Short mmCIF file of C-alpha atoms and ligand atoms in Angstrom, two decimals:
data_model
loop_
_atom_site.label_atom_id
_atom_site.label_comp_id
_atom_site.label_asym_id
_atom_site.label_seq_id
_atom_site.Cartn_x
_atom_site.Cartn_y
_atom_site.Cartn_z
CA MET A 1 22.05 6.70 -8.04
CA GLN A 2 21.77 10.13 -6.13
CA ILE A 3 20.35 10.78 -3.25
CA PHE A 4 18.50 13.56 -1.54
CA ASN A 5 17.44 14.00 2.31
CA GLN A 6 15.90 17.59 1.84
CA LYS A 7 13.25 18.23 -0.38
CA GLU A 8 14.51 21.52 -0.84
CA ALA A 9 17.65 20.01 -2.76
CA LEU A 10 15.33 17.46 -4.39
CA ILE A 11 12.54 20.72 -5.66
CA GLN A 12 15.39 21.81 -7.47
CA PHE A 13 16.72 19.35 -9.18
CA LEU A 14 13.65 18.37 -10.30
CA GLN A 15 12.50 21.87 -11.51
CA LYS A 16 15.65 21.70 -13.99
CA GLU A 17 14.45 18.38 -15.09
CA LYS A 18 10.94 20.01 -15.55
CA LYS A 19 11.99 22.56 -17.65
CA GLU A 20 13.58 20.18 -20.41
CA ASN A 21 10.26 18.61 -20.16
CA LYS A 22 10.47 15.72 -18.56
CA THR A 23 8.19 12.97 -17.22
CA ILE A 24 8.59 12.18 -13.52
CA GLY A 25 7.30 9.04 -11.94
CA LEU A 26 7.05 8.62 -8.19
CA VAL A 27 6.85 5.37 -6.26
CA PRO A 28 6.44 6.16 -2.33
CA THR A 29 7.78 3.54 -0.11
CA MET A 30 8.27 3.09 3.52
CA GLY A 31 11.62 0.96 2.48
CA ALA A 32 12.31 -2.53 3.40
CA LEU A 33 12.10 -2.79 -0.33
CA HIS A 34 11.06 -6.24 -1.79
CA LYS A 35 10.43 -7.31 -5.32
CA GLY A 36 6.66 -5.93 -5.08
CA HIS A 37 8.25 -2.46 -4.61
CA LEU A 38 10.54 -3.55 -7.59
CA SER A 39 7.98 -4.49 -9.99
CA LEU A 40 6.19 -0.98 -9.40
CA VAL A 41 9.79 0.62 -10.14
CA GLU A 42 10.05 -0.99 -12.99
CA LYS A 43 6.58 -0.25 -14.14
CA ALA A 44 8.00 3.78 -13.46
CA LEU A 45 11.50 3.20 -15.17
CA ASN A 46 9.43 2.29 -18.91
CA ASN A 47 7.00 5.14 -18.64
CA ASN A 48 8.70 8.40 -17.41
CA ASP A 49 12.15 10.40 -17.95
CA ILE A 50 12.95 10.20 -14.47
CA VAL A 51 11.79 8.02 -11.65
CA VAL A 52 11.84 8.99 -7.85
CA VAL A 53 11.38 6.67 -5.02
CA SER A 54 11.02 7.77 -1.91
CA ILE A 55 11.69 5.85 1.19
CA PHE A 56 10.09 7.39 4.26
CA VAL A 57 8.92 5.63 7.51
CA ASN A 58 5.95 7.92 7.88
CA PRO A 59 5.09 8.45 11.60
CA THR A 60 1.61 9.57 11.35
CA GLN A 61 0.09 6.90 9.85
CA PHE A 62 0.91 4.39 12.73
CA ASP A 63 -1.89 4.12 14.96
CA ASN A 64 0.41 1.67 16.82
CA LYS A 65 3.60 2.64 18.83
CA THR A 66 5.32 -0.86 18.50
CA ASP A 67 4.31 -1.37 14.97
CA LEU A 68 6.18 1.74 14.27
CA GLU A 69 9.17 1.03 16.35
CA LYS A 70 9.20 -2.31 14.85
CA TYR A 71 8.86 -1.33 11.12
CA PRO A 72 12.13 -2.83 9.55
CA LYS A 73 14.56 -0.28 8.34
CA THR A 74 17.06 -1.21 5.70
CA PHE A 75 18.22 1.61 3.90
CA GLU A 76 21.65 0.57 2.68
CA LYS A 77 20.20 -2.80 1.33
CA ASP A 78 17.12 -0.94 -0.20
CA VAL A 79 19.47 1.59 -2.43
CA GLU A 80 21.53 -1.56 -3.30
CA THR A 81 18.52 -3.30 -4.28
CA LEU A 82 17.27 -0.41 -6.30
CA LYS A 83 20.79 0.03 -8.17
CA THR A 84 19.66 -3.49 -9.65
CA ALA A 85 16.68 -1.93 -11.01
CA SER A 86 18.48 1.26 -12.57
CA GLU A 87 21.79 3.58 -11.76
CA ASN A 88 19.35 6.47 -12.70
CA ILE A 89 16.88 6.25 -9.88
CA ILE A 90 16.46 9.30 -7.83
CA VAL A 91 16.09 8.38 -3.83
CA PHE A 92 14.16 10.54 -1.58
CA ALA A 93 14.92 9.89 2.00
CA PRO A 94 13.96 13.12 4.04
CA THR A 95 13.74 13.17 8.02
CA ALA A 96 10.41 13.73 9.47
CA ALA A 97 11.83 17.26 10.66
CA ASN A 98 12.48 18.08 6.95
CA ILE A 99 9.13 16.51 5.32
CA TYR A 100 6.85 17.61 8.20
CA ASP A 101 8.43 21.33 8.16
CA ASP A 102 8.86 20.16 12.22
CA ASP A 103 5.06 19.55 12.65
CA ILE A 104 4.92 15.85 12.64
CA SER A 105 0.84 15.81 12.50
CA SER A 106 -1.94 14.96 10.04
CA GLU A 107 -4.27 16.75 8.02
CA THR A 108 -7.57 15.64 8.25
CA PHE A 109 -9.06 14.08 4.89
CA ASP A 110 -13.26 13.73 3.60
CA PHE A 111 -12.53 10.59 1.32
CA ASP A 112 -16.22 10.35 0.85
CA GLY A 113 -16.49 7.92 3.73
CA LEU A 114 -13.78 5.26 2.11
CA GLU A 115 -11.72 5.80 5.09
CA PHE A 116 -14.24 4.62 7.64
CA GLU A 117 -14.62 0.60 6.12
CA MET A 118 -11.96 -2.09 6.79
CA GLU A 119 -8.75 -0.99 7.61
CA GLY A 120 -10.38 2.43 8.81
CA LYS A 121 -12.18 0.65 11.41
CA PHE A 122 -9.22 -1.03 13.04
CA ARG A 123 -6.25 1.93 12.31
CA THR A 124 -7.61 5.17 13.75
CA GLY A 125 -5.92 7.85 11.87
CA HIS A 126 -4.05 5.76 9.81
CA PHE A 127 -5.78 7.04 6.18
CA ASP A 128 -5.14 10.48 7.09
CA GLY A 129 -1.21 9.99 7.75
CA VAL A 130 -1.15 8.01 4.43
CA GLY A 131 -3.40 11.12 2.74
CA THR A 132 -0.88 13.66 4.67
CA ILE A 133 2.28 12.37 3.51
CA VAL A 134 1.42 11.35 -0.04
CA LYS A 135 0.18 14.86 -0.30
CA LYS A 136 3.16 16.49 1.08
CA LEU A 137 5.05 13.99 -1.73
CA PHE A 138 3.32 15.05 -4.58
CA THR A 139 3.74 18.65 -3.65
CA ILE A 140 7.71 18.05 -3.72
CA VAL A 141 7.96 15.87 -6.74
CA GLU A 142 4.88 16.97 -8.84
CA PRO A 143 5.03 13.64 -10.80
CA ASP A 144 3.02 12.78 -13.89
CA ASN A 145 2.40 9.21 -12.82
CA ALA A 146 2.65 8.20 -9.42
CA TYR A 147 2.68 4.18 -8.73
CA PHE A 148 0.91 2.09 -5.83
CA GLY A 149 0.46 -1.63 -5.27
CA GLU A 150 -2.82 -3.25 -4.96
CA LYS A 151 -2.46 -5.36 -2.03
CA ASP A 152 -2.87 -1.99 -0.05
CA PHE A 153 -6.12 -1.75 -2.29
CA GLN A 154 -8.22 0.27 0.01
CA GLN A 155 -5.34 2.98 0.36
CA LEU A 156 -5.14 2.88 -3.56
CA GLN A 157 -8.72 4.07 -3.82
CA ILE A 158 -8.36 6.90 -0.99
CA ILE A 159 -5.50 8.37 -3.04
CA ARG A 160 -7.44 8.35 -6.27
CA LYS A 161 -10.27 9.87 -4.07
CA MET A 162 -7.59 12.66 -2.82
CA VAL A 163 -6.59 13.25 -6.01
CA GLU A 164 -9.89 13.54 -7.69
CA LYS A 165 -11.13 15.79 -4.76
CA SER A 166 -8.24 18.00 -4.65
CA LYS A 167 -8.06 18.55 -8.37
CA LEU A 168 -4.26 16.98 -8.12
CA PRO A 169 -2.31 16.91 -11.98
CA VAL A 170 -1.30 13.42 -11.37
CA THR A 171 -2.12 9.81 -12.87
CA ILE A 172 -2.31 7.30 -10.31
CA ILE A 173 -1.24 3.92 -11.76
CA GLY A 174 -2.56 1.06 -9.54
CA CYS A 175 -0.01 -2.10 -9.92
CA PRO A 176 -1.36 -5.71 -9.52
CA ILE A 177 0.22 -7.81 -6.21
CA SER A 178 3.39 -9.61 -5.93
CA ARG A 179 3.28 -12.92 -4.39
CA GLU A 180 5.81 -14.78 -2.75
CA GLU A 181 5.91 -18.58 -4.33
CA SER A 182 3.82 -19.88 -1.28
CA GLY A 183 1.28 -17.26 -2.72
CA LEU A 184 1.59 -15.11 0.34
CA ALA A 185 1.42 -11.11 -0.80
CA MET A 186 4.90 -9.83 -0.69
CA SER A 187 5.05 -6.88 2.19
CA SER A 188 7.78 -5.46 4.21
CA ARG A 189 5.88 -6.84 7.56
CA ASN A 190 6.86 -10.70 6.07
CA GLU A 191 10.30 -10.25 6.81
CA ARG A 192 8.96 -10.48 10.76
CA LEU A 193 7.35 -13.65 10.36
CA ASP A 194 9.79 -16.56 11.45
CA ASN A 195 10.30 -19.34 8.83
CA GLU A 196 7.77 -21.75 9.85
CA ILE A 197 4.95 -18.93 9.78
CA ARG A 198 6.11 -17.81 6.71
CA LYS A 199 5.35 -21.31 5.23
CA GLU A 200 2.36 -21.67 6.84
CA ALA A 201 0.98 -18.37 5.44
CA ALA A 202 0.23 -19.52 2.41
CA PHE A 203 -2.88 -20.74 3.92
CA ILE A 204 -4.07 -16.91 3.24
CA TYR A 205 -4.30 -17.05 -0.41
CA LYS A 206 -5.32 -20.56 -0.48
CA THR A 207 -8.14 -19.82 1.32
CA ILE A 208 -8.91 -16.24 -0.30
CA SER A 209 -8.55 -17.97 -3.77
CA GLU A 210 -11.11 -20.35 -3.02
CA ALA A 211 -13.24 -18.37 -1.40
CA LYS A 212 -13.62 -16.60 -5.07
CA GLU A 213 -14.67 -19.94 -6.42
CA LYS A 214 -17.18 -20.10 -3.76
CA PHE A 215 -18.20 -16.65 -4.25
CA GLY A 216 -19.33 -17.53 -8.17
CA THR A 217 -22.47 -19.54 -6.95
CA GLU A 218 -22.88 -18.31 -2.76
CA SER A 219 -23.79 -15.09 -1.49
CA ALA A 220 -21.41 -12.62 0.14
CA LEU A 221 -22.16 -13.63 3.77
CA ASP A 222 -21.96 -17.17 3.20
CA THR A 223 -18.58 -16.92 1.33
CA VAL A 224 -17.32 -14.90 4.28
CA ASN A 225 -18.89 -17.42 7.15
CA TRP A 226 -16.94 -19.95 5.18
CA ILE A 227 -13.59 -17.93 5.44
CA LYS A 228 -14.39 -17.12 9.26
CA SER A 229 -14.74 -20.92 9.82
CA GLN A 230 -11.59 -21.85 8.21
CA PHE A 231 -9.27 -19.18 10.33
CA ASP A 232 -11.13 -20.40 13.32
CA LEU A 233 -10.00 -23.94 12.50
CA HIS A 234 -6.14 -22.83 11.99
CA PRO A 235 -4.02 -22.41 15.11
CA ASN A 236 -1.42 -19.56 14.16
CA PHE A 237 -3.84 -17.21 12.27
CA SER A 238 -6.30 -15.38 13.56
CA LEU A 239 -8.80 -13.27 11.39
CA GLU A 240 -9.04 -9.51 12.46
CA TYR A 241 -11.62 -8.58 9.30
CA ALA A 242 -13.11 -10.64 5.79
CA GLU A 243 -14.92 -8.53 4.04
CA ILE A 244 -16.48 -8.83 0.46
CA ALA A 245 -17.10 -5.08 -0.69
CA ASP A 246 -17.39 -2.97 -3.55
CA GLU A 247 -14.26 -2.03 -5.37
CA LYS A 248 -15.71 1.73 -6.05
CA THR A 249 -17.36 2.31 -2.71
CA LEU A 250 -15.68 0.03 -0.22
CA LYS A 251 -18.71 -1.12 1.09
CA PRO A 252 -19.86 -4.25 2.30
CA VAL A 253 -22.01 -6.84 -0.30
CA LYS A 254 -25.22 -7.66 0.61
CA MET A 255 -26.45 -8.73 -2.75
CA LYS A 256 -24.99 -9.30 -5.82
CA GLU A 257 -25.59 -7.03 -8.79
CA LYS A 258 -24.28 -7.48 -12.22
CA ASN A 259 -21.88 -4.91 -13.53
CA LYS A 260 -20.55 -4.30 -10.14
CA ASP A 261 -16.55 -5.21 -9.53
CA TYR A 262 -16.18 -6.83 -6.10
CA ARG A 263 -13.30 -7.63 -4.01
CA LEU A 264 -12.54 -9.78 -0.81
CA PHE A 265 -10.44 -8.28 1.82
CA VAL A 266 -8.99 -9.77 4.67
CA ALA A 267 -6.50 -8.65 7.83
CA VAL A 268 -4.80 -11.57 9.54
CA TYR A 269 -3.06 -11.86 12.79
CA ALA A 270 0.33 -13.95 12.80
CA ASN A 271 1.60 -13.67 16.29
CA GLU A 272 1.33 -9.55 16.76
CA ILE A 273 2.48 -9.40 12.97
CA ARG A 274 -0.79 -8.12 11.27
CA LEU A 275 -0.92 -9.05 7.52
CA ILE A 276 -3.51 -7.87 4.85
CA ASP A 277 -4.40 -9.43 0.98
CA ASN A 278 -7.12 -9.11 -1.23
CA ILE A 279 -8.37 -10.90 -4.15
CA ALA A 280 -10.64 -9.64 -7.13
CA LEU A 281 -13.89 -11.54 -7.53
CA ASN A 282 -14.64 -11.15 -10.91
O1 LIG B 301 2.10 2.07 1.22
C1 LIG B 301 3.02 2.67 1.81
O2 LIG B 301 4.16 2.12 1.65
C2 LIG B 301 2.99 3.80 2.55
O3 LIG B 301 1.21 3.93 2.87
C3 LIG B 301 3.27 4.90 1.54
C4 LIG B 301 2.29 4.64 0.02
C5 LIG B 301 4.50 5.06 1.09
C6 LIG B 301 2.73 6.52 2.41
O4 LIG B 301 3.72 6.39 3.49
#
């Protein structure tokens, strides 16, 4: 397994590979890898000659300093996890100074309004930070394909928008949410949940799955109100938002229309740990 900490060395290495017409898949991560990440890596390994996994906890996408400080950092374990998938994976784990050229700040993007919905209302500057780092990674790695999980569905749509607007030559592949046996969406943040809460967090998926059924016969407003009432009754979870939105525009749905794809999104606090999840409704 080759590990690069400096973008210059990685660029040099990849240039040689590109001359041999090898295809490159990129899986951007912030580490604390779990089976969800591995499913992205497996997909990338199946479809590309070379797979680069970046491991970098990107400071500019955190609006909350404590969240950044507490974000799990498990680099050695992550490398061992990746080795179980393939010894040939290229790991890119830069320092902030190296990838940001000593200027750790975000570019400002216009994602045609996608950035103002849901997460955008609660995490100021988050998507500018994501756009900044993903664009940097695309510029360094120049991947043919890049893999992102649908758990962060808003992020996935925003990256697609950035690629479309900037005409970047990369194909974005969205990958289905991996879930724990209980149904809880896999996330690096789950590591911070105590065992009891982690078991109880099955409630989140159970509620959104039931809501999906309800949406078959009820309005978006009634379905969202029902979700709110379920969370109001639960002592350990507090709902930040529940929204049923158009998958393309991410705008909340008022009246259901035929031939549109809808998705339900929630953000939930379990003590101070923030979890997000979503489910396709069509
Ligand atoms: O989804 C993530 O882990 C991050 O937002 C990403 C895409 C790696 C950018 O830092």
